[in-house]
Amino acid sequence: MKVQGSVAFVTGANRGLGEQFVRALFDAGAAKVYAGARDPGKVNVPGAIPVQVDITDHESVRAAAAEAQDVTLLVNNAGSTTRADVLGSDLASFRKEFETHVVGTLAMSRAFAPVLGRNGGGALVNVLSVMSWISIPASSGYAAAKAAEWSVTNALRVALAEQGTQVTALHVSYMATDMVAHLTGPKAEPAMVARAALDGVDAGLHEVIADDVTKQVQAALSSGPEALYPQLAGRPALV
């Protein structure tokens, strides 16, 4: 799968990382880019084709797939956060996280899988997170959903291999977007992250690890809870 000459569909394409994906796709030579958004009027990248899609509305997802029958690259980027914490938030906030990141991503993947298959296999990119591998109490709803989305991504990778669809997972820590504008500390540039993900597609990578914090967390996965959560022993947290 090569990005150059591809026909791409990006969800959540009206701002943040999604908008940078659209720009990076054109820079990499994509032939056409559908820019999916709940409000397509907010898509502002010249040349992009705005498409109305709400990934939590399955009829909307099916309509988007029916409109974009020439897609060879799907980027499941759309997401949000309720900032649901593990003890104090209502369960509805947790359900919203799962409806968006797990069920919504799965709905898009299911709707576009036949399209990708008919067009030669193509590729699918799921935007995950360092939170797929580590949780913090204040954002545990988001982390739990991203962990489940990682599992779904792994299942999709195996299920779609027979039709020749490449599945790439993007794992990244905090980025300079509206979602984490309230947080301080180092943040990756979304434009750089989008380029890294597309380079990973071109290279046939199953996973793209976009920043040093995420690399550190991934390396700690096999070492047990004490490595992932050093605060249990009174040391600074990884995230």
Tab-separated table of C-alpha atoms in Angstrom, residues 86-235:
chain	number	residue	atom	x	y	z
A	86	VAL	CA	-12.358	6.131	37.566
A	87	LEU	CA	-14.314	6.865	40.773
A	88	GLY	CA	-16.302	10.075	40.438
A	89	SER	CA	-17.713	10.269	36.904
A	90	ASP	CA	-21.098	8.923	35.888
A	91	LEU	CA	-21.183	5.706	33.893
A	92	ALA	CA	-22.770	7.500	30.932
A	93	SER	CA	-19.433	9.210	30.344
A	94	PHE	CA	-17.712	5.833	30.128
A	95	ARG	CA	-20.365	4.599	27.691
A	96	LYS	CA	-19.824	7.652	25.478
A	97	GLU	CA	-16.089	6.945	25.350
A	98	PHE	CA	-16.737	3.365	24.247
A	99	GLU	CA	-19.448	4.364	21.754
A	100	THR	CA	-16.999	6.746	20.114
A	101	HIS	CA	-13.627	5.040	20.186
A	102	VAL	CA	-14.621	1.377	20.125
A	103	VAL	CA	-18.046	1.016	18.502
A	104	GLY	CA	-17.615	4.045	16.237
A	105	THR	CA	-14.219	2.938	14.974
A	106	LEU	CA	-15.533	-0.585	14.444
A	107	ALA	CA	-18.582	0.722	12.551
A	108	MET	CA	-16.368	2.729	10.186
A	109	SER	CA	-14.031	-0.215	9.683
A	110	ARG	CA	-16.889	-2.603	8.938
A	111	ALA	CA	-18.562	-0.188	6.537
A	112	PHE	CA	-15.384	0.484	4.564
A	113	ALA	CA	-13.848	-3.009	4.654
A	114	PRO	CA	-15.782	-4.173	1.562
A	115	VAL	CA	-14.867	-0.938	-0.221
A	116	LEU	CA	-11.176	-1.460	0.517
A	117	GLY	CA	-11.443	-5.093	-0.535
A	118	ARG	CA	-13.025	-4.260	-3.893
A	119	ASN	CA	-10.346	-1.648	-4.510
A	120	GLY	CA	-7.434	-4.033	-4.045
A	121	GLY	CA	-7.165	-4.230	-0.271
A	122	GLY	CA	-5.743	-0.844	0.580
A	123	ALA	CA	-5.022	0.223	4.133
A	124	LEU	CA	-6.711	1.240	7.362
A	125	VAL	CA	-5.149	3.492	10.020
A	126	ASN	CA	-6.569	3.585	13.548
A	127	VAL	CA	-5.485	6.511	15.697
A	128	LEU	CA	-4.907	5.037	19.137
A	129	SER	CA	-2.942	6.522	22.030
A	130	VAL	CA	-0.305	5.952	24.671
A	131	MET	CA	-3.434	5.505	26.792
A	132	SER	CA	-4.024	2.216	24.989
A	133	TRP	CA	-1.242	0.875	27.221
A	134	ILE	CA	-1.390	2.990	30.383
A	135	SER	CA	-4.181	4.592	32.387
A	136	ILE	CA	-4.470	7.554	34.717
A	137	PRO	CA	-7.384	7.937	37.156
A	138	ALA	CA	-8.437	11.349	35.783
A	139	SER	CA	-8.888	10.035	32.215
A	140	SER	CA	-9.640	6.396	32.875
A	141	GLY	CA	-12.726	6.362	30.644
A	142	TYR	CA	-10.689	7.487	27.645
A	143	ALA	CA	-7.867	5.078	28.494
A	144	ALA	CA	-10.217	2.116	28.874
A	145	ALA	CA	-11.828	2.867	25.517
A	146	LYS	CA	-8.454	3.245	23.801
A	147	ALA	CA	-7.291	-0.065	25.282
A	148	ALA	CA	-10.393	-1.726	23.851
A	149	GLU	CA	-9.859	0.037	20.514
A	150	TRP	CA	-6.327	-1.394	20.436
A	151	SER	CA	-7.788	-4.877	20.878
A	152	VAL	CA	-10.314	-4.267	18.081
A	153	THR	CA	-7.493	-2.999	15.872
A	154	ASN	CA	-5.526	-6.192	16.422
A	155	ALA	CA	-8.583	-8.261	15.532
A	156	LEU	CA	-9.198	-6.202	12.402
A	157	ARG	CA	-5.582	-6.670	11.342
A	158	VAL	CA	-6.005	-10.431	11.365
A	159	ALA	CA	-9.550	-10.469	9.940
A	160	LEU	CA	-8.701	-8.183	7.007
A	161	ALA	CA	-5.381	-9.806	6.100
A	162	GLU	CA	-7.077	-12.285	3.756
A	163	GLN	CA	-8.451	-9.485	1.571
A	164	GLY	CA	-5.059	-7.766	1.539
A	165	THR	CA	-5.956	-4.801	3.752
A	166	GLN	CA	-3.032	-3.410	5.725
A	167	VAL	CA	-3.967	-2.216	9.246
A	168	THR	CA	-1.696	0.296	10.949
A	169	ALA	CA	-2.156	1.460	14.550
A	170	LEU	CA	-0.884	4.903	15.513
A	171	HIS	CA	0.106	5.293	19.175
A	172	VAL	CA	0.927	8.787	20.385
A	173	SER	CA	1.035	10.728	23.645
A	174	TYR	CA	-0.165	14.319	24.104
A	175	MET	CA	-0.367	16.483	20.988
A	176	ALA	CA	-0.815	20.224	20.580
A	177	THR	CA	-4.565	20.028	19.900
A	178	ASP	CA	-7.714	21.441	21.482
A	179	MET	CA	-8.381	18.164	23.306
A	180	VAL	CA	-5.439	18.621	25.676
A	181	ALA	CA	-5.054	22.399	25.555
A	182	HIS	CA	-5.683	22.474	29.316
A	183	LEU	CA	-2.610	20.330	30.022
A	184	THR	CA	0.958	21.519	30.382
A	185	GLY	CA	4.096	19.664	29.398
A	186	PRO	CA	5.652	18.486	26.126
A	187	LYS	CA	3.273	17.930	23.220
A	188	ALA	CA	3.953	16.516	19.771
A	189	GLU	CA	3.072	18.540	16.696
A	190	PRO	CA	0.050	17.006	14.915
A	191	ALA	CA	1.554	17.657	11.480
A	192	MET	CA	4.626	15.613	12.404
A	193	VAL	CA	2.478	12.807	13.825
A	194	ALA	CA	0.346	12.634	10.663
A	195	ARG	CA	3.441	12.431	8.470
A	196	ALA	CA	4.920	9.687	10.658
A	197	ALA	CA	1.716	7.660	10.408
A	198	LEU	CA	1.611	7.919	6.622
A	199	ASP	CA	5.296	7.003	6.413
A	200	GLY	CA	4.373	3.924	8.441
A	201	VAL	CA	1.654	3.027	5.945
A	202	ASP	CA	4.154	3.330	3.095
A	203	ALA	CA	6.606	1.137	5.026
A	204	GLY	CA	3.962	-1.513	5.767
A	205	LEU	CA	4.219	-1.097	9.545
A	206	HIS	CA	1.650	-2.673	11.850
A	207	GLU	CA	2.253	-0.002	14.499
A	208	VAL	CA	3.650	3.523	14.473
A	209	ILE	CA	5.008	4.843	17.768
A	210	ALA	CA	5.075	8.591	17.309
A	211	ASP	CA	6.937	9.998	20.323
A	212	ASP	CA	9.423	9.138	23.070
A	213	VAL	CA	6.874	8.947	25.912
A	214	THR	CA	4.889	6.327	24.026
A	215	LYS	CA	8.068	4.367	23.271
A	216	GLN	CA	8.908	4.394	26.994
A	217	VAL	CA	5.446	3.132	27.960
A	218	GLN	CA	5.516	0.404	25.311
A	219	ALA	CA	8.909	-0.764	26.581
A	220	ALA	CA	7.508	-1.064	30.122
A	221	LEU	CA	4.559	-3.278	29.136
A	222	SER	CA	6.392	-6.541	29.751
A	223	SER	CA	7.816	-5.459	33.117
A	224	GLY	CA	4.650	-5.444	35.182
A	225	PRO	CA	2.545	-2.774	36.935
A	226	GLU	CA	5.489	-1.343	38.902
A	227	ALA	CA	7.199	-0.309	35.648
A	228	LEU	CA	4.062	1.194	34.133
A	229	TYR	CA	2.983	2.875	37.367
A	230	PRO	CA	6.143	3.942	39.241
A	231	GLN	CA	3.986	6.235	41.402
A	232	LEU	CA	2.993	3.061	43.309
A	233	ALA	CA	6.536	3.122	44.668
A	234	GLY	CA	6.624	6.877	45.182
A	235	ARG	CA	8.379	7.722	41.898
